Each structure stands twice: as C-alpha cells, then as structure tokens.
Amino acid sequence: MTVNRYLSGNFAPVAEEVTAYDLPVTGRIPAHLNGRYLRIGPNPLGVEDPAAHIWTLGAGMVHGVRIRDGRAEWYRNRWVRSGTVADQLGEPRRGHQVDERLDISPNVQVAGLAGRTFALIEGGIRPYELTYDLDTVGPCDLGATPEGYSANAHSLFDPRTRQLHSLAFLYGSDIVQHIVMDEAGKVVRTTDIPAPGNPYMHDFALTDNYVLVFDSPVVFSAAHLHTGVPFRWDGDRGARVGVLPREGGAVRWFEIAPCLVGHTLNAYEGVGGNGPEIVIDVVRHPEGFDIRNIGSSRPTLDRWTIDLRGGKVREERMDDRVQEFPRLNSRYTGRPYRYGYAAAVELYAPPAGPDDDRPDEGFSNALLKHDLHRGTTEAHEFGRDGAVGEGVFVAAESPTAEDDGYVMAYVFNPERGASDLVILSAQDFTGEPVARIHLPARVPLGLHGNWVPGEER
Ligand SMILES: [Fe+2]
C-alpha cells in the first residue's frame, strides 16, 4: 500500500535542483509574454515519519520558467534556504538569522512586487526574498509590524490604489492584523481585528471599500503543535464573515453556516433589492474539515451575498464540482467580474481502505473555467495522469475582454515522465493548448504561484 500519498506519485518531492536553458516548445508562446511563471510548494528534504507526513509541510521549492520574445529561456527549481535548509544542503546560512522557532522555509506562495521576488507563508513566519534567478537572499521584512506580524501568502495587490493588502494571523494570538503596504512593500497602515479563539485565516477578500475576513471553526490548538499544523475543528463554534472598512475601524460580523474558506475567488460591492450588498465567491470546505487531511474534503465554489442593510447572508452553490485553487484576471480584483478558473480535484479522496493502492494523484487532470454570468463551466482535460494544480490567468497584450488572455499551469506529461508548462487560451479553453513548454524534470503538485512580468532589475 501507499505509505503516504503526498510522498508518492505526482506529489513526491524531487531530489535535485535543475537549471536548463532554451527549452523545447510545442506550439507557439505568445510573443508579448515577458517575465517569469513561478510556482512554489512543499518539497521536504527528508521526512522522519513518512506515515505521519502532511502535504503542506516541508521546505518550499520554487519552480520558475523565464519567457521572452516567444522563447522559454530557462527553467530553474530552487529550495528556499531557511537556516535549517541551508544546513541540510551543507551551505552557509543566508541573510540575517531569525528565531529558531520561526526558521521555516516558506512553501505557500511566490510573488513579485516592485521588481523583487518573495516566497511567502503565514502565521508570522517571515517571507524570504529571492533573486531573479530564484536563489535565496534571506528572510525579509515584507509587511513586518512591531507586533510580529508579516505579509501572508494570500496578500492582495490592488491595481487601482497600487497598494498591497495582507491579513495576518499569529499562532496563539486573538488578534489578526490587516496590513496595508505601499508599492515598495513598506507598511503604511495596520488595523487590529479581534479574533477570539485564534481562527485559521488563510485567505481574505477586498472590495472597493471593504476588507472581508472569514472566521471559521478551525482554531489554533496547542495540542496539535507536534503535527506541524496546530489547528482543529471546533464543533461548538459557528462561522461568520467580517466586513472591515478598508481605512480601518470596527468589523461588522455576519453569521454563515459552519465551514472553512479555503480560498477566495473574488468579491465586489453591488446593489440588491434591499439596498447595498457585498458578493463574495469562495471555495468552501464543508463542516468537519480536517486541516491535516486536506484530501478528505469536498470543497465547492459558493457565493455569499451580504445584505448590508438587512444583516443577512444568502448562500448559493455556484458549482458543486469538487475544486480548489481559484484564480481570476487580477485586474478585476474587488470589482464585478464574470470569469473564474480553478483546479478540479475529483480524485482528491482518501484511500478506501488499507489495501487501496490506487495511484491517487490528489488533484484531477483538469482545469475549470467558470462563466459566472451564464452559470456554466468548461473543463480542459489533460488526459490520463496529466495531473495539474493551480492555473494562473495572464492577460493578453491589449485585452478586449475579461477573458482575453491565457491560463498557465504546470502539467505532468506521462509520455516524457516530466512536466510541461502549458499555456491555454482562456477564450478557447477546451481547445488545443497555445503552447507546451517541455521542462527537463517533473514539477511536483504544489501550492500557489504567479506570472511575474518584467525584466531583472
Ligand atoms: Fe492558499
């Protein structure tokens, strides 16, 4: 039987760092694309107890492809060198040293801001800065506040105000902080939000005027510190959405059915029959969600409409297909929008029993495109064993529509035993990929990433 699904198949960590140039391409890379497609995930360096391993644990490894002038100039994968990772690799430690308890290699998100590259996690663990070529500079102070908070993995850049927003929690604290940074990453404002019980707040949402906070029954649990994921489901606790004015002030809370928001697709303000309202689209994990066994959940795409005058929330299921890692055209962050993209996760199920040794890859082999106006969903199937994770939307050069652009994702290619960076046309979503960039290695299924446009500074 499989010892641990997250150490085998397409989840299995890779053992080597690779650098390759001038990658072969099938199809044609859009000529205007100039930048890097980056994605990170856990890639543990040695696991003491494989049976107890949890997917989201282990040193972060970034996988990047540099694209320019229709060519794929390079592929690189690099561990993020925390002090411990540097020790394990037999290298000198990089940058200033942090408290040993917070010496953790970020593995949740990789993003660009003002020409810099950051690997991010959460819970007060410092982001790490990387070079353009993905080497580790060291821990950095992005979003760091005197109280010990720092930018979280799901920080949101508002293209209109050119500010970066983060909602940061600390392990064991009843306060979460809304942190606003300028375009250079300097903290310009913080607001403390009371969060009794220390709920797990992985993601949040923004609208023109509000920050939306999700308080769930998944709360800090010191008894689970030894597992590396110190949270548990508290069945006595409800769930609610908090609405905080962007400029600070008091949070107004609205009750919802117990659940955990895995990720936010988007949110925006509007006017309904009863007056002003806020619409929030989320990937919702149902009651009883086991945060240490993410594969046991059946998350769906749900819409919550908050009636700000009446104080009620209308809950709707937008798509009951099991899915995660929702993304949108980021130019529509916080605004009315029509399209969302997500990874299908229908194979994301626990083993049927101890003899169940199916090569369950966890993710499915499909990306989804939701048309939220028409209420329809298209699926791009990558074929047997074509495991795929998060897809990232990248706008066309002079877009004429919200979905005028591309969706990029690493996809396992079983014929080569390695991964491709696949570029789909978002408007011809089920058609042949625009390009497949053939990488020299397998990219394990991982967490989040971004298209980071631009040259090295
Ligand atoms: Fe996430």
Tab-separated table of C-alpha atoms and ligand atoms in Angstrom:
chain	number	residue	atom	x	y	z
A	1	MET	CA	0.000	0.000	0.000
A	2	THR	CA	0.996	3.607	-0.429
A	3	VAL	CA	2.819	4.800	2.690
A	4	ASN	CA	1.746	8.385	2.159
A	5	ARG	CA	0.080	9.779	-0.952
A	6	TYR	CA	1.904	13.073	-0.522
A	7	LEU	CA	5.302	11.383	-0.812
A	8	SER	CA	4.448	9.363	-3.932
A	9	GLY	CA	3.206	9.821	-7.491
A	10	ASN	CA	2.995	13.405	-8.647
A	11	PHE	CA	3.205	14.714	-5.095
A	12	ALA	CA	6.588	13.079	-4.465
A	13	PRO	CA	9.323	15.628	-3.789
A	14	VAL	CA	12.173	15.924	-6.292
A	15	ALA	CA	15.739	15.396	-5.139
A	16	GLU	CA	17.642	17.768	-7.389
A	17	GLU	CA	17.869	21.395	-8.356
A	18	VAL	CA	17.998	21.785	-12.132
A	19	THR	CA	18.921	24.650	-14.444
A	20	ALA	CA	18.089	24.294	-18.131
A	21	TYR	CA	18.167	26.792	-20.998
A	22	ASP	CA	16.298	27.196	-24.294
A	23	LEU	CA	13.524	24.778	-23.549
A	24	PRO	CA	11.778	22.922	-26.369
A	25	VAL	CA	8.268	24.147	-27.140
A	26	THR	CA	5.302	22.596	-28.920
A	27	GLY	CA	3.027	25.296	-30.333
A	28	ARG	CA	3.851	28.970	-30.075
A	29	ILE	CA	4.478	31.076	-26.969
A	30	PRO	CA	2.638	34.444	-27.264
A	31	ALA	CA	5.318	36.930	-28.319
A	32	HIS	CA	4.322	39.633	-25.843
A	33	LEU	CA	4.860	37.451	-22.770
A	34	ASN	CA	7.933	38.757	-20.996
A	35	GLY	CA	8.532	37.571	-17.445
A	36	ARG	CA	8.567	34.515	-15.237
A	37	TYR	CA	5.944	31.922	-14.380
A	38	LEU	CA	6.699	30.983	-10.771
A	39	ARG	CA	5.090	28.394	-8.515
A	40	ILE	CA	6.037	27.048	-5.087
A	41	GLY	CA	5.162	24.032	-2.989
A	42	PRO	CA	6.427	21.835	-0.193
A	43	ASN	CA	9.402	19.705	-1.216
A	44	PRO	CA	10.661	18.120	2.014
A	45	LEU	CA	14.343	17.349	2.493
A	46	GLY	CA	13.996	14.097	4.374
A	47	VAL	CA	10.859	13.052	6.246
A	48	GLU	CA	11.332	11.484	9.675
A	49	ASP	CA	7.974	9.711	9.837
A	50	PRO	CA	6.539	9.187	6.328
A	51	ALA	CA	3.253	7.771	7.648
A	52	ALA	CA	2.571	10.986	9.580
A	53	HIS	CA	3.628	13.358	6.805
A	54	ILE	CA	1.190	16.186	5.957
A	55	TRP	CA	1.189	17.577	2.421
A	56	THR	CA	1.593	21.225	3.352
A	57	LEU	CA	4.753	20.621	5.393
A	58	GLY	CA	8.339	20.629	4.164
A	59	ALA	CA	10.820	23.108	2.748
A	60	GLY	CA	9.496	25.305	-0.033
A	61	MET	CA	10.765	24.772	-3.563
A	62	VAL	CA	10.157	27.345	-6.301
A	63	HIS	CA	9.841	26.254	-9.924
A	64	GLY	CA	10.241	29.014	-12.491
A	65	VAL	CA	10.250	29.438	-16.268
A	66	ARG	CA	11.624	32.612	-17.860
A	67	ILE	CA	9.789	33.594	-21.071
A	68	ARG	CA	10.778	36.322	-23.538
A	69	ASP	CA	10.257	37.011	-27.260
A	70	GLY	CA	8.365	33.772	-27.790
A	71	ARG	CA	11.115	31.676	-26.210
A	72	ALA	CA	11.386	29.777	-22.944
A	73	GLU	CA	14.809	30.976	-21.866
A	74	TRP	CA	15.236	28.900	-18.730
A	75	TYR	CA	13.754	26.592	-16.131
A	76	ARG	CA	15.028	26.591	-12.563
A	77	ASN	CA	13.880	24.892	-9.372
A	78	ARG	CA	15.341	26.014	-6.048
A	79	TRP	CA	14.726	25.263	-2.410
A	80	VAL	CA	14.090	28.359	-0.309
A	81	ARG	CA	17.084	28.387	2.047
A	82	SER	CA	15.873	28.872	5.597
A	83	GLY	CA	18.694	28.375	8.102
A	84	THR	CA	17.751	24.706	8.519
A	85	VAL	CA	17.516	24.082	4.772
A	86	ALA	CA	20.947	25.677	4.253
A	87	ASP	CA	22.318	23.390	6.978
A	88	GLN	CA	20.754	20.333	5.332
A	89	LEU	CA	22.286	21.297	1.983
A	90	GLY	CA	25.683	21.877	3.592
A	91	GLU	CA	25.691	25.588	2.702
A	92	PRO	CA	26.302	28.759	4.716
A	93	ARG	CA	23.144	30.376	6.077
A	94	ARG	CA	21.803	33.339	4.090
A	95	GLY	CA	20.860	36.770	5.374
A	96	HIS	CA	20.110	37.603	8.972
A	97	GLN	CA	19.096	34.804	11.314
A	98	VAL	CA	15.590	34.531	12.704
A	99	ASP	CA	14.284	32.926	15.880
A	100	GLU	CA	14.789	29.144	15.531
A	101	ARG	CA	11.056	28.592	16.121
A	102	LEU	CA	10.289	30.722	13.067
A	103	ASP	CA	13.134	29.338	10.943
A	104	ILE	CA	10.780	27.841	8.379
A	105	SER	CA	11.219	27.740	4.618
A	106	PRO	CA	8.136	29.404	3.038
A	107	ASN	CA	6.244	26.987	0.777
A	108	VAL	CA	2.799	28.505	0.113
A	109	GLN	CA	3.168	31.407	-2.329
A	110	VAL	CA	5.713	33.050	-4.582
A	111	ALA	CA	5.054	36.555	-5.883
A	112	GLY	CA	6.681	39.645	-7.338
A	113	LEU	CA	6.400	43.184	-6.007
A	114	ALA	CA	8.212	46.225	-7.366
A	115	GLY	CA	10.861	44.182	-9.129
A	116	ARG	CA	11.536	41.946	-6.138
A	117	THR	CA	10.594	38.276	-5.673
A	118	PHE	CA	9.217	36.831	-2.453
A	119	ALA	CA	8.411	33.379	-1.079
A	120	LEU	CA	5.574	33.611	1.414
A	121	ILE	CA	3.847	31.584	4.113
A	122	GLU	CA	1.753	32.751	7.097
A	123	GLY	CA	1.446	32.817	10.891
A	124	GLY	CA	4.172	35.407	11.464
A	125	ILE	CA	6.812	33.340	9.661
A	126	ARG	CA	8.887	35.815	7.672
A	127	PRO	CA	8.715	35.993	3.889
A	128	TYR	CA	12.011	35.262	2.157
A	129	GLU	CA	13.383	37.356	-0.655
A	130	LEU	CA	14.691	35.556	-3.740
A	131	THR	CA	16.846	36.756	-6.606
A	132	TYR	CA	15.507	36.962	-10.144
A	133	ASP	CA	17.137	33.560	-10.700
A	134	LEU	CA	15.340	32.148	-7.620
A	135	ASP	CA	18.334	31.939	-5.302
A	136	THR	CA	17.628	32.782	-1.662
A	137	VAL	CA	18.666	36.222	-0.388
A	138	GLY	CA	17.274	35.625	3.111
A	139	PRO	CA	14.335	36.400	5.387
A	140	CYS	CA	12.919	39.874	4.844
A	141	ASP	CA	10.591	42.379	6.470
A	142	LEU	CA	7.781	42.495	3.879
A	143	GLY	CA	4.722	43.542	5.865
A	144	ALA	CA	6.544	43.104	9.183
A	145	THR	CA	4.951	45.031	12.056
A	146	PRO	CA	6.222	45.711	15.590
A	147	GLU	CA	3.743	43.151	16.935
A	148	GLY	CA	5.412	40.316	14.967
A	149	TYR	CA	3.029	40.009	12.019
A	150	SER	CA	4.213	39.925	8.410
A	151	ALA	CA	2.778	39.598	4.908
A	152	ASN	CA	0.739	36.436	4.439
A	153	ALA	CA	0.768	34.066	1.469
A	154	HIS	CA	-2.545	35.463	0.219
A	155	SER	CA	-1.662	39.121	0.127
A	156	LEU	CA	-3.682	41.022	-2.484
A	157	PHE	CA	-2.376	43.790	-4.712
A	158	ASP	CA	-4.983	46.405	-5.592
A	159	PRO	CA	-4.166	47.638	-9.089
A	160	ARG	CA	-6.140	50.883	-8.590
A	161	THR	CA	-4.550	52.099	-5.354
A	162	ARG	CA	-1.271	50.282	-6.074
A	163	GLN	CA	-1.231	49.022	-2.503
A	164	LEU	CA	-0.622	45.507	-1.197
A	165	HIS	CA	-3.066	44.262	1.438
A	166	SER	CA	-2.429	41.395	3.813
A	167	LEU	CA	-4.466	39.773	6.560
A	168	ALA	CA	-2.022	38.258	9.021
A	169	PHE	CA	-2.528	35.964	11.983
A	170	LEU	CA	-0.113	34.729	14.633
A	171	TYR	CA	-0.183	31.295	16.207
A	172	GLY	CA	-1.811	31.628	19.604
A	173	SER	CA	-2.967	35.254	19.253
A	174	ASP	CA	-6.551	36.537	19.435
A	175	ILE	CA	-5.730	39.438	17.136
A	176	VAL	CA	-5.366	39.385	13.374
A	177	GLN	CA	-3.890	42.356	11.607
A	178	HIS	CA	-4.933	43.995	8.370
A	179	ILE	CA	-1.666	45.328	6.948
A	180	VAL	CA	-1.506	47.792	4.061
A	181	MET	CA	1.792	48.210	2.219
A	182	ASP	CA	2.809	50.616	-0.494
A	183	GLU	CA	4.076	49.507	-3.875
A	184	ALA	CA	7.589	49.150	-2.473
A	185	GLY	CA	6.412	46.863	0.341
A	186	LYS	CA	6.612	49.441	3.141
A	187	VAL	CA	3.890	49.180	5.794
A	188	VAL	CA	1.665	52.268	5.673
A	189	ARG	CA	-1.211	51.247	7.955
A	190	THR	CA	-2.324	48.417	10.256
A	191	THR	CA	-5.676	47.639	11.860
A	192	ASP	CA	-6.088	45.134	14.686
A	193	ILE	CA	-9.108	42.844	14.377
A	194	PRO	CA	-10.284	40.890	17.430
A	195	ALA	CA	-10.404	37.162	16.604
A	196	PRO	CA	-11.178	35.264	19.811
A	197	GLY	CA	-10.059	31.637	19.727
A	198	ASN	CA	-7.396	32.323	17.079
A	199	PRO	CA	-9.232	31.020	13.989
A	200	TYR	CA	-7.230	29.920	10.965
A	201	MET	CA	-7.434	32.722	8.385
A	202	HIS	CA	-5.627	31.601	5.260
A	203	ASP	CA	-7.254	33.922	2.738
A	204	PHE	CA	-9.419	37.048	2.661
A	205	ALA	CA	-11.026	39.354	0.102
A	206	LEU	CA	-11.092	43.009	-0.886
A	207	THR	CA	-13.741	45.232	-2.435
A	208	ASP	CA	-13.588	48.934	-3.267
A	209	ASN	CA	-14.399	49.911	0.301
A	210	TYR	CA	-14.050	46.801	2.466
A	211	VAL	CA	-11.761	44.043	3.674
A	212	LEU	CA	-13.609	40.726	4.126
A	213	VAL	CA	-12.480	38.397	6.893
A	214	PHE	CA	-13.521	34.761	7.394
A	215	ASP	CA	-13.911	33.497	10.962
A	216	SER	CA	-14.307	29.718	10.961
A	217	PRO	CA	-14.488	26.780	13.375
A	218	VAL	CA	-10.870	25.854	12.514
A	219	VAL	CA	-8.979	27.243	15.508
A	220	PHE	CA	-5.474	27.149	16.958
A	221	SER	CA	-4.767	24.046	19.029
A	222	ALA	CA	-1.601	23.829	21.110
A	223	ALA	CA	-2.259	20.088	21.462
A	224	HIS	CA	-1.553	19.721	17.727
A	225	LEU	CA	1.705	21.699	17.671
A	226	HIS	CA	3.688	18.465	17.301
A	227	THR	CA	1.955	17.731	13.972
A	228	GLY	CA	3.230	20.979	12.446
A	229	VAL	CA	-0.357	22.106	11.711
A	230	PRO	CA	-1.655	23.319	15.098
A	231	PHE	CA	-5.355	23.713	14.302
A	232	ARG	CA	-8.533	21.715	14.927
A	233	TRP	CA	-12.222	21.875	14.028
A	234	ASP	CA	-14.252	23.221	16.971
A	235	GLY	CA	-17.775	21.856	16.523
A	236	ASP	CA	-19.192	24.305	19.059
A	237	ARG	CA	-18.096	27.310	17.110
A	238	GLY	CA	-20.005	28.896	14.251
A	239	ALA	CA	-18.691	30.735	11.224
A	240	ARG	CA	-19.039	34.348	10.168
A	241	VAL	CA	-17.876	36.877	7.645
A	242	GLY	CA	-16.376	40.104	8.935
A	243	VAL	CA	-16.705	43.346	6.979
A	244	LEU	CA	-13.988	45.862	7.840
A	245	PRO	CA	-13.796	49.307	6.232
A	246	ARG	CA	-10.584	49.496	4.221
A	247	GLU	CA	-9.454	52.593	6.100
A	248	GLY	CA	-9.844	50.827	9.460
A	249	GLY	CA	-12.492	50.908	12.179
A	250	ALA	CA	-14.796	48.273	13.610
A	251	VAL	CA	-15.622	44.936	11.974
A	252	ARG	CA	-19.267	44.119	11.359
A	253	TRP	CA	-19.882	40.358	11.570
A	254	PHE	CA	-22.441	38.296	9.605
A	255	GLU	CA	-23.225	34.680	10.500
A	256	ILE	CA	-22.929	31.888	7.924
A	257	ALA	CA	-23.246	28.109	8.083
A	258	PRO	CA	-20.149	26.435	9.613
A	259	CYS	CA	-17.405	25.949	7.028
A	260	LEU	CA	-13.854	26.939	6.210
A	261	VAL	CA	-12.985	29.243	3.327
A	262	GLY	CA	-10.124	27.528	1.560
A	263	HIS	CA	-9.593	30.355	-0.899
A	264	THR	CA	-11.379	33.410	-2.190
A	265	LEU	CA	-12.101	33.718	-5.895
A	266	ASN	CA	-13.223	37.359	-5.718
A	267	ALA	CA	-15.623	39.800	-4.060
A	268	TYR	CA	-17.338	43.034	-5.065
A	269	GLU	CA	-19.950	45.544	-3.983
A	270	GLY	CA	-23.342	45.956	-5.612
A	271	VAL	CA	-26.925	46.945	-5.023
A	272	GLY	CA	-29.625	44.325	-4.460
A	273	GLY	CA	-33.371	44.516	-3.907
A	274	ASN	CA	-32.827	45.513	-0.291
A	275	GLY	CA	-30.028	48.003	-0.837
A	276	PRO	CA	-26.234	47.797	-0.765
A	277	GLU	CA	-24.716	44.339	-0.755
A	278	ILE	CA	-21.402	42.554	-0.983
A	279	VAL	CA	-20.939	39.472	-3.170
A	280	ILE	CA	-18.177	37.017	-2.195
A	281	ASP	CA	-17.207	33.922	-4.203
A	282	VAL	CA	-15.201	31.352	-2.262
A	283	VAL	CA	-14.031	27.772	-2.297
A	284	ARG	CA	-15.894	26.445	0.710
A	285	HIS	CA	-14.799	23.395	2.707
A	286	PRO	CA	-17.799	21.819	4.448
A	287	GLU	CA	-18.361	21.212	8.136
A	288	GLY	CA	-15.876	18.902	9.830
A	289	PHE	CA	-12.970	19.786	7.502
A	290	ASP	CA	-9.772	18.057	8.664
A	291	ILE	CA	-6.997	20.535	8.016
A	292	ARG	CA	-4.365	17.809	8.370
A	293	ASN	CA	-6.017	15.687	5.682
A	294	ILE	CA	-6.970	18.169	3.017
A	295	GLY	CA	-7.696	15.319	0.611
A	296	SER	CA	-10.643	14.193	2.724
A	297	SER	CA	-12.620	17.343	1.953
A	298	ARG	CA	-15.023	18.085	-0.892
A	299	PRO	CA	-14.699	21.816	-1.454
A	300	THR	CA	-17.138	23.583	-3.784
A	301	LEU	CA	-17.495	27.038	-5.338
A	302	ASP	CA	-20.030	29.039	-3.336
A	303	ARG	CA	-21.381	32.591	-3.453
A	304	TRP	CA	-22.352	34.573	-0.394
A	305	THR	CA	-24.349	37.766	-0.835
A	306	ILE	CA	-24.337	40.004	2.228
A	307	ASP	CA	-27.341	42.291	2.582
A	308	LEU	CA	-25.678	45.156	4.426
A	309	ARG	CA	-28.998	46.749	5.376
A	310	GLY	CA	-30.866	43.627	6.478
A	311	GLY	CA	-27.824	41.942	8.018
A	312	LYS	CA	-28.435	38.579	6.357
A	313	VAL	CA	-26.242	36.433	4.106
A	314	ARG	CA	-27.677	34.494	1.159
A	315	GLU	CA	-25.637	31.346	0.464
A	316	GLU	CA	-25.632	29.736	-3.008
A	317	ARG	CA	-23.687	26.898	-4.590
A	318	MET	CA	-22.194	28.150	-7.860
A	319	ASP	CA	-20.588	24.830	-8.841
A	320	ASP	CA	-20.727	21.579	-6.912
A	321	ARG	CA	-17.803	20.039	-8.760
A	322	VAL	CA	-15.003	19.450	-6.256
A	323	GLN	CA	-12.351	22.117	-6.827
A	324	GLU	CA	-9.717	24.331	-5.273
A	325	PHE	CA	-7.120	26.994	-6.086
A	326	PRO	CA	-9.492	29.543	-7.682
A	327	ARG	CA	-7.995	32.404	-9.682
A	328	LEU	CA	-9.263	35.277	-11.806
A	329	ASN	CA	-7.997	38.018	-14.072
A	330	SER	CA	-6.339	40.039	-11.300
A	331	ARG	CA	-7.339	43.334	-12.982
A	332	TYR	CA	-10.858	42.510	-11.693
A	333	THR	CA	-9.850	42.004	-8.064
A	334	GLY	CA	-12.559	43.568	-5.883
A	335	ARG	CA	-14.719	44.510	-8.885
A	336	PRO	CA	-17.741	42.950	-10.597
A	337	TYR	CA	-16.413	40.176	-12.827
A	338	ARG	CA	-17.561	37.249	-14.906
A	339	TYR	CA	-14.869	34.558	-15.125
A	340	GLY	CA	-13.049	32.350	-12.628
A	341	TYR	CA	-10.578	29.497	-13.061
A	342	ALA	CA	-9.923	26.573	-10.699
A	343	ALA	CA	-8.274	23.168	-10.469
A	344	ALA	CA	-10.633	20.194	-10.468
A	345	VAL	CA	-9.895	17.838	-7.616
A	346	GLU	CA	-12.300	14.964	-8.118
A	347	LEU	CA	-9.666	12.354	-7.397
A	348	TYR	CA	-8.912	14.137	-4.174
A	349	ALA	CA	-10.237	11.369	-1.956
A	350	PRO	CA	-8.841	9.322	0.920
A	351	PRO	CA	-7.952	5.655	0.316
A	352	ALA	CA	-10.963	3.364	0.531
A	353	GLY	CA	-9.040	1.153	2.983
A	354	PRO	CA	-5.610	-0.159	3.927
A	355	ASP	CA	-5.358	-2.204	0.704
A	356	ASP	CA	-6.307	0.694	-1.532
A	357	ASP	CA	-3.130	1.389	-3.500
A	358	ARG	CA	-4.634	3.350	-6.378
A	359	PRO	CA	-2.164	5.891	-7.732
A	360	ASP	CA	-4.367	8.679	-6.481
A	361	GLU	CA	-2.704	11.922	-7.502
A	362	GLY	CA	-4.885	14.089	-5.320
A	363	PHE	CA	-5.636	16.647	-7.973
A	364	SER	CA	-7.577	15.737	-11.050
A	365	ASN	CA	-6.287	16.222	-14.566
A	366	ALA	CA	-8.493	19.182	-15.407
A	367	LEU	CA	-8.658	22.947	-15.132
A	368	LEU	CA	-12.050	24.640	-14.936
A	369	LYS	CA	-13.291	27.920	-16.370
A	370	HIS	CA	-16.421	29.312	-14.739
A	371	ASP	CA	-18.692	31.775	-16.508
A	372	LEU	CA	-20.488	33.214	-13.509
A	373	HIS	CA	-22.920	35.231	-15.629
A	374	ARG	CA	-24.183	32.258	-17.582
A	375	GLY	CA	-23.712	29.763	-14.753
A	376	THR	CA	-21.676	27.406	-16.931
A	377	THR	CA	-18.333	25.673	-16.500
A	378	GLU	CA	-15.903	24.389	-19.119
A	379	ALA	CA	-13.213	21.821	-18.297
A	380	HIS	CA	-9.882	21.425	-20.047
A	381	GLU	CA	-8.938	17.774	-19.554
A	382	PHE	CA	-5.251	16.956	-19.798
A	383	GLY	CA	-5.690	13.234	-20.291
A	384	ARG	CA	-4.830	10.260	-18.130
A	385	ASP	CA	-2.182	11.068	-15.499
A	386	GLY	CA	-1.949	14.676	-16.711
A	387	ALA	CA	-2.079	15.956	-13.146
A	388	VAL	CA	-2.450	19.712	-12.875
A	389	GLY	CA	-2.660	22.175	-9.983
A	390	GLU	CA	-3.382	25.892	-9.852
A	391	GLY	CA	-3.844	27.715	-13.168
A	392	VAL	CA	-2.809	31.363	-13.371
A	393	PHE	CA	-4.572	33.850	-15.672
A	394	VAL	CA	-2.335	36.181	-17.690
A	395	ALA	CA	-3.949	38.952	-19.756
A	396	ALA	CA	-3.306	39.351	-23.481
A	397	GLU	CA	-1.224	42.295	-24.669
A	398	SER	CA	-4.171	44.595	-25.463
A	399	PRO	CA	-7.107	42.728	-23.996
A	400	THR	CA	-10.564	43.337	-25.434
A	401	ALA	CA	-12.457	41.230	-22.879
A	402	GLU	CA	-12.068	39.992	-19.316
A	403	ASP	CA	-11.097	36.527	-20.540
A	404	ASP	CA	-8.824	37.751	-23.337
A	405	GLY	CA	-5.632	36.067	-22.207
A	406	TYR	CA	-4.069	32.808	-21.125
A	407	VAL	CA	-4.162	30.303	-18.304
A	408	MET	CA	-0.779	28.867	-17.389
A	409	ALA	CA	-0.076	25.761	-15.285
A	410	TYR	CA	2.466	23.018	-14.775
A	411	VAL	CA	1.031	19.747	-16.081
A	412	PHE	CA	2.615	16.301	-15.768
A	413	ASN	CA	3.359	14.749	-19.147
A	414	PRO	CA	3.349	10.950	-18.650
A	415	GLU	CA	4.882	10.294	-22.078
A	416	ARG	CA	8.033	12.140	-21.084
A	417	GLY	CA	7.947	11.424	-17.365
A	418	ALA	CA	8.419	15.163	-16.813
A	419	SER	CA	6.234	18.261	-16.630
A	420	ASP	CA	5.205	20.834	-19.209
A	421	LEU	CA	4.342	24.457	-18.627
A	422	VAL	CA	1.074	24.575	-20.563
A	423	ILE	CA	-0.379	27.829	-21.891
A	424	LEU	CA	-4.121	27.650	-22.655
A	425	SER	CA	-6.150	30.274	-24.450
A	426	ALA	CA	-8.732	31.402	-21.900
A	427	GLN	CA	-11.219	32.155	-24.698
A	428	ASP	CA	-10.679	28.770	-26.388
A	429	PHE	CA	-10.401	26.972	-23.090
A	430	THR	CA	-11.115	23.433	-24.223
A	431	GLY	CA	-9.066	23.770	-27.423
A	432	GLU	CA	-5.501	22.685	-28.028
A	433	PRO	CA	-3.013	24.494	-25.801
A	434	VAL	CA	-1.388	27.540	-27.354
A	435	ALA	CA	1.988	26.217	-26.200
A	436	ARG	CA	3.532	23.417	-24.200
A	437	ILE	CA	6.973	24.225	-22.818
A	438	HIS	CA	8.763	20.965	-22.127
A	439	LEU	CA	10.649	21.051	-18.840
A	440	PRO	CA	13.563	18.705	-18.137
A	441	ALA	CA	12.092	17.499	-14.830
A	442	ARG	CA	8.871	16.706	-13.021
A	443	VAL	CA	7.305	19.567	-11.083
A	444	PRO	CA	5.548	18.023	-8.078
A	445	LEU	CA	1.967	19.086	-7.406
A	446	GLY	CA	2.309	22.142	-5.218
A	447	LEU	CA	0.574	25.208	-3.889
A	448	HIS	CA	0.422	28.716	-5.371
A	449	GLY	CA	2.196	30.816	-7.940
A	450	ASN	CA	2.060	33.838	-10.177
A	451	TRP	CA	3.067	35.240	-13.507
A	452	VAL	CA	5.642	37.920	-12.666
A	453	PRO	CA	6.062	40.212	-15.660
A	454	GLY	CA	9.218	42.115	-16.406
A	455	GLU	CA	12.954	42.022	-16.620
A	456	GLU	CA	15.545	41.582	-13.947
A	457	ARG	CA	16.100	44.920	-12.252
B	1	FE	FE	-3.590	29.084	-0.212
